[in-house]
PDB file of C-alpha atoms in Angstrom:
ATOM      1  CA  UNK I   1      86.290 173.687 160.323  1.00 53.00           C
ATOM      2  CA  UNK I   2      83.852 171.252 159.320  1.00 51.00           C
ATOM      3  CA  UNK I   3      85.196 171.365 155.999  1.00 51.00           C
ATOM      4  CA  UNK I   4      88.748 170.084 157.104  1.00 42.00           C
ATOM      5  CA  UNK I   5      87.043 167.462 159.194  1.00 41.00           C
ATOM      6  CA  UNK I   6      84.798 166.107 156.502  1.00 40.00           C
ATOM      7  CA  UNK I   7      88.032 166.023 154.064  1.00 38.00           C
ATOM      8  CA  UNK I   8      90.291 164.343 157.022  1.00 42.00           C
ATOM      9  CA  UNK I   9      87.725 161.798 157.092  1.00 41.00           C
ATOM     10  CA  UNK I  10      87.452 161.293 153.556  1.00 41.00           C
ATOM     11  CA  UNK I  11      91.137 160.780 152.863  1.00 43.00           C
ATOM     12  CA  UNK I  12      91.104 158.537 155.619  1.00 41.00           C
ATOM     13  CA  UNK I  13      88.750 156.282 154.197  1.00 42.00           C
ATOM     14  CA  UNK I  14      90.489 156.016 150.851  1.00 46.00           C
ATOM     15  CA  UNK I  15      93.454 155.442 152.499  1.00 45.00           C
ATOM     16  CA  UNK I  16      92.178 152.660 154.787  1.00 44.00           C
ATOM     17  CA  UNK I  17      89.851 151.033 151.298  1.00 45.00           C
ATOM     18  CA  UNK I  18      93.510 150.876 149.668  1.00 49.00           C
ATOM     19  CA  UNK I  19      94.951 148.663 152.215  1.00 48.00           C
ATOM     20  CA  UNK I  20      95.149 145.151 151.195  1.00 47.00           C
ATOM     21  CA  UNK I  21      92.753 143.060 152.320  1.00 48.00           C
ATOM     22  CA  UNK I  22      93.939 140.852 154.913  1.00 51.00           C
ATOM     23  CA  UNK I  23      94.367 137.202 154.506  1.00 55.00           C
ATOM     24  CA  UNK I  24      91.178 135.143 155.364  1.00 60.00           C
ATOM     25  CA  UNK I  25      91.745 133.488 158.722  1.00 76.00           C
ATOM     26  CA  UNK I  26      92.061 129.165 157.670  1.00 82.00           C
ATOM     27  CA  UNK I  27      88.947 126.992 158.053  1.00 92.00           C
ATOM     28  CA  UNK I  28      90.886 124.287 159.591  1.00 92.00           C
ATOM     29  CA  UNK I  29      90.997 123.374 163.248  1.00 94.00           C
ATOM     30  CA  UNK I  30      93.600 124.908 165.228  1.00 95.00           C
ATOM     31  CA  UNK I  31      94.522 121.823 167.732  1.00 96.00           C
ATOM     32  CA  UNK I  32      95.537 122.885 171.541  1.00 95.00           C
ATOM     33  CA  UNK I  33      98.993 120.569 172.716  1.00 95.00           C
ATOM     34  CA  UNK I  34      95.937 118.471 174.303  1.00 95.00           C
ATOM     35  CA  UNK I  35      94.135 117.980 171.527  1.00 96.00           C
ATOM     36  CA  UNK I  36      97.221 116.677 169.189  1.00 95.00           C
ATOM     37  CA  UNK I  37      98.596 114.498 172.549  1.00 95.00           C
ATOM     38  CA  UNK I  38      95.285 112.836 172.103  1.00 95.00           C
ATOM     39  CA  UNK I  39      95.399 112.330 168.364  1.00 94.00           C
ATOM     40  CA  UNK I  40      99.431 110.990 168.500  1.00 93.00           C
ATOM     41  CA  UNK I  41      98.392 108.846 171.615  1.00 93.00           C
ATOM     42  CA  UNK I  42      97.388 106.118 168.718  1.00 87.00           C
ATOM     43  CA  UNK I  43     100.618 105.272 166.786  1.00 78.00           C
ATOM     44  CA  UNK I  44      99.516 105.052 162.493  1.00 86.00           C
ATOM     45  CA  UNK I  45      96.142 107.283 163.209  1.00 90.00           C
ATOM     46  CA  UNK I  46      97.117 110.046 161.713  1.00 94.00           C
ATOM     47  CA  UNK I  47     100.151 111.360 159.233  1.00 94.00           C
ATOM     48  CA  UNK I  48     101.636 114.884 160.273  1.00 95.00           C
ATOM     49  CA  UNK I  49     102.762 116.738 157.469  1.00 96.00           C
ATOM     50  CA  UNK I  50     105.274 119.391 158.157  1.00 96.00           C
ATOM     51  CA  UNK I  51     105.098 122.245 155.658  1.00 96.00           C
ATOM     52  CA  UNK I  52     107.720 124.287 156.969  1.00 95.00           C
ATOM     53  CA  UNK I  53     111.435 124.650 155.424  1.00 93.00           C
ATOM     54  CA  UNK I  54     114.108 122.087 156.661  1.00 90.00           C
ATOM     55  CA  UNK I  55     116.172 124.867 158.163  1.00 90.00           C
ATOM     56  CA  UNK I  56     112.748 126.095 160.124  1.00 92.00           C
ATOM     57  CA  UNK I  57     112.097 122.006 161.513  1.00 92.00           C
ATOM     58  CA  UNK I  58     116.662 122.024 162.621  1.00 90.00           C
ATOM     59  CA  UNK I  59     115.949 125.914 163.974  1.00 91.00           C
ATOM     60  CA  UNK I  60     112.924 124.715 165.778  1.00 92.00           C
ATOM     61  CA  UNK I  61     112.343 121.254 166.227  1.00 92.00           C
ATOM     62  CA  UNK I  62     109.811 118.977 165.287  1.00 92.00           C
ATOM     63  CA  UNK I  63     107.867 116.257 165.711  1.00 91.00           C
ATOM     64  CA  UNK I  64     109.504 112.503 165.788  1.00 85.00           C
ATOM     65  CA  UNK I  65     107.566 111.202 162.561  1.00 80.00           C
ATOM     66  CA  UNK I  66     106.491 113.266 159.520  1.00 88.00           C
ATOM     67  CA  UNK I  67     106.102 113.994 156.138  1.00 91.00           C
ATOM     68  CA  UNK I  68     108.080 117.044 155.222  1.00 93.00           C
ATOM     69  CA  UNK I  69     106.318 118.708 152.062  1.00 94.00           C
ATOM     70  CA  UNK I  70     107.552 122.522 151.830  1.00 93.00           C
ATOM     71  CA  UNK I  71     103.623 124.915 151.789  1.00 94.00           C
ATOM     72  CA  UNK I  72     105.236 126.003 147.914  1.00 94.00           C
ATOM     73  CA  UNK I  73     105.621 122.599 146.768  1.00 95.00           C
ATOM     74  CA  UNK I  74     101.911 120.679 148.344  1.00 95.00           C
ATOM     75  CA  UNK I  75     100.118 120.841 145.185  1.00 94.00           C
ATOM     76  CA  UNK I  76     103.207 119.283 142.810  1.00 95.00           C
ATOM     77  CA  UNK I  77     102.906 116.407 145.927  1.00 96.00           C
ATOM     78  CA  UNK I  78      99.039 115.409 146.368  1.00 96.00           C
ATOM     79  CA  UNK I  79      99.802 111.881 144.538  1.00 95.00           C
ATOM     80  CA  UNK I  80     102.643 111.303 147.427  1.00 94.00           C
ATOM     81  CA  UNK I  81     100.046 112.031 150.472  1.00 95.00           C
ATOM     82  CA  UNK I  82      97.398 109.420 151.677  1.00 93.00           C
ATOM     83  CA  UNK I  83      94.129 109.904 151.600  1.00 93.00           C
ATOM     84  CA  UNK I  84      93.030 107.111 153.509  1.00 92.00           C
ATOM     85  CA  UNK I  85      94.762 108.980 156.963  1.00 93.00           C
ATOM     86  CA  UNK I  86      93.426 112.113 158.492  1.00 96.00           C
ATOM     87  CA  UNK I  87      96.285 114.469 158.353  1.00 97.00           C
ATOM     88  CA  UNK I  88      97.601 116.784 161.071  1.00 97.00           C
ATOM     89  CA  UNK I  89      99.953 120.028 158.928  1.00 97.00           C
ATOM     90  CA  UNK I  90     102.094 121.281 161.145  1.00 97.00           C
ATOM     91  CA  UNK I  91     103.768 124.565 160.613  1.00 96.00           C
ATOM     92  CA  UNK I  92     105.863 127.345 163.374  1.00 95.00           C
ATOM     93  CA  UNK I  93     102.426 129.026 164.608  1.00 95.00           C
ATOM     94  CA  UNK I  94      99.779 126.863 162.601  1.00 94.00           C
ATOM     95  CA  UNK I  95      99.094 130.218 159.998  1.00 94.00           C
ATOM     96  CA  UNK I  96     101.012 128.254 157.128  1.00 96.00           C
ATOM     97  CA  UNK I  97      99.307 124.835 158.352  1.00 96.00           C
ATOM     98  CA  UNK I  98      95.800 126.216 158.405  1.00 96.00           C
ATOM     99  CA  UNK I  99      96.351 127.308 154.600  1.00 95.00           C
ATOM    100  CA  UNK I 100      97.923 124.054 153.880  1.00 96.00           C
ATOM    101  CA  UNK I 101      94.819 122.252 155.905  1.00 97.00           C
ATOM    102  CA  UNK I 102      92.349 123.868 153.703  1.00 96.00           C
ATOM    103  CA  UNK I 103      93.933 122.998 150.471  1.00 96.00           C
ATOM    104  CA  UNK I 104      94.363 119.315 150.991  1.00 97.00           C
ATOM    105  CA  UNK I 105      90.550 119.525 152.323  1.00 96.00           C
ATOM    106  CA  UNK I 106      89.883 120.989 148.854  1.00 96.00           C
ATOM    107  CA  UNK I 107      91.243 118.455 147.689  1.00 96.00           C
ATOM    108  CA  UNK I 108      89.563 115.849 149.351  1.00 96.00           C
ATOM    109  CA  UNK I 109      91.809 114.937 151.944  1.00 97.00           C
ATOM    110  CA  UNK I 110      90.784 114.181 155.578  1.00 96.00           C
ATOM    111  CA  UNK I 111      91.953 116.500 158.063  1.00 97.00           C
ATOM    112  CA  UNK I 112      92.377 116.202 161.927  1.00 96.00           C
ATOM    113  CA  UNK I 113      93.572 119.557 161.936  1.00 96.00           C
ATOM    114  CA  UNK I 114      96.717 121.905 161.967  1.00 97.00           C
ATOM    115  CA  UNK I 115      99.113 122.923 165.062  1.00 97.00           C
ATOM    116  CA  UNK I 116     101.803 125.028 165.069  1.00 96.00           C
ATOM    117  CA  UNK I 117     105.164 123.398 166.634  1.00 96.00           C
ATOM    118  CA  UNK I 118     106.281 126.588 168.292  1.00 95.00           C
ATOM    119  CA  UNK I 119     102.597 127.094 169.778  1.00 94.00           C
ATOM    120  CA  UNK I 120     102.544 123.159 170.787  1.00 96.00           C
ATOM    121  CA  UNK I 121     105.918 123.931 172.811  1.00 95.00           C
ATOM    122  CA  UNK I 122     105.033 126.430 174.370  1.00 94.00           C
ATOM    123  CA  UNK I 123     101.889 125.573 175.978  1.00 94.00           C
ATOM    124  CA  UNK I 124     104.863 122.835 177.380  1.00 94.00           C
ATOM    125  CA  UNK I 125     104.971 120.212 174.902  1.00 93.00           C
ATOM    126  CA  UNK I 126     108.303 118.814 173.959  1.00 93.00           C
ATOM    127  CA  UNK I 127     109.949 118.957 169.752  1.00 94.00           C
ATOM    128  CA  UNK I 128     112.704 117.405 169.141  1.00 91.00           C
ATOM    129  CA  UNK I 129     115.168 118.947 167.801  1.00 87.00           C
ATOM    130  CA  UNK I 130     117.537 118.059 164.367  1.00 75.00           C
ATOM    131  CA  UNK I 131     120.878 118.749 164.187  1.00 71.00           C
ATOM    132  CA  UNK I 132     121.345 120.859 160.607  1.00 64.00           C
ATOM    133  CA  UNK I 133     122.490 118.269 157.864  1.00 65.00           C
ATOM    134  CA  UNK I 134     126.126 118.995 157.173  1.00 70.00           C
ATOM    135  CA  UNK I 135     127.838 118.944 153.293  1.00 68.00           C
ATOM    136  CA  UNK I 136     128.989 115.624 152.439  1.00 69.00           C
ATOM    137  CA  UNK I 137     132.347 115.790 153.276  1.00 68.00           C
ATOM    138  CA  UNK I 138     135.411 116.043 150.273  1.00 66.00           C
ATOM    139  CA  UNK I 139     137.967 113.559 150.074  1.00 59.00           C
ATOM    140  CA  UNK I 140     141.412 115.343 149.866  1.00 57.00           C
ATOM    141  CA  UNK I 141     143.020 115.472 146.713  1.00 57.00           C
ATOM    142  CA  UNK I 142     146.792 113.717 146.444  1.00 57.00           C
ATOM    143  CA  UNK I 143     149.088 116.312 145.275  1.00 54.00           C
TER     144      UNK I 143
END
């Protein structure tokens, strides 16, 4: 019997050691709805980049000014992002945004912190939301 338990626990343990490891937890600052109030009380302070997907900001809702860089595409955009601004990232839950946050700090950028719109509403703060863009329409063609 102790045999059976001692192999039980050893496959168990190889089992659990071939699990993936899971994905560090982000260094940046995770702001509360009070926290990012206070930093977007000061119009110009700070620049919120959104790294989510167009479709997730219309599904959503967002934030009234940002800078929409997709989480893929940050690195091919550094040149485009200011360095002289601390930057809020702002993803659905923060996860994405925290990632984001600790690249750009890699790279030397100043960072107020991430916040996840979905999180932000709702602990009852307010997104606006975007219609989805809709295909330019086509002009009929004379028969």
């Amino acid at each position: 019997m102790k045999r059976v338990l001692v192999l039980t626990l050893l496959a168990a343990a190889i089992s659990f050691a071939q699990q993936p490891a899971a994905e560090p937890a982000a260094k940046a600052k995770i702001l509360t709805r009070a926290e990012f109030d206070t930093l977007m009380a000061t119009p110009g302070r700070v620049l919120l980049i959104d790294v989510r997907r167009p479709t997730e900001i219309a599904q959503n809702g967002g934030f009234p000014v940002f800078l929409n860089i997709q989480a893929s595409d940050l690195e091919k955009h550094l040149a485009e992002i200011p360095k002289d601004k601390p930057l809020i990232i702002v993803s659905n839950h923060a996860h994405r945004a925290g990632i984001a946050a600790d690249l750009l700090d890699r790279k030397g950028f100043k960072i107020a912190g991430a916040i996840g719109a979905q999180v932000y509403e709702s602990e009852g703060g307010t997104l606006m939301k975007y219609a989805p863009e809709k295909p330019a329409a086509t002009a009929a063609k004379p028969e």
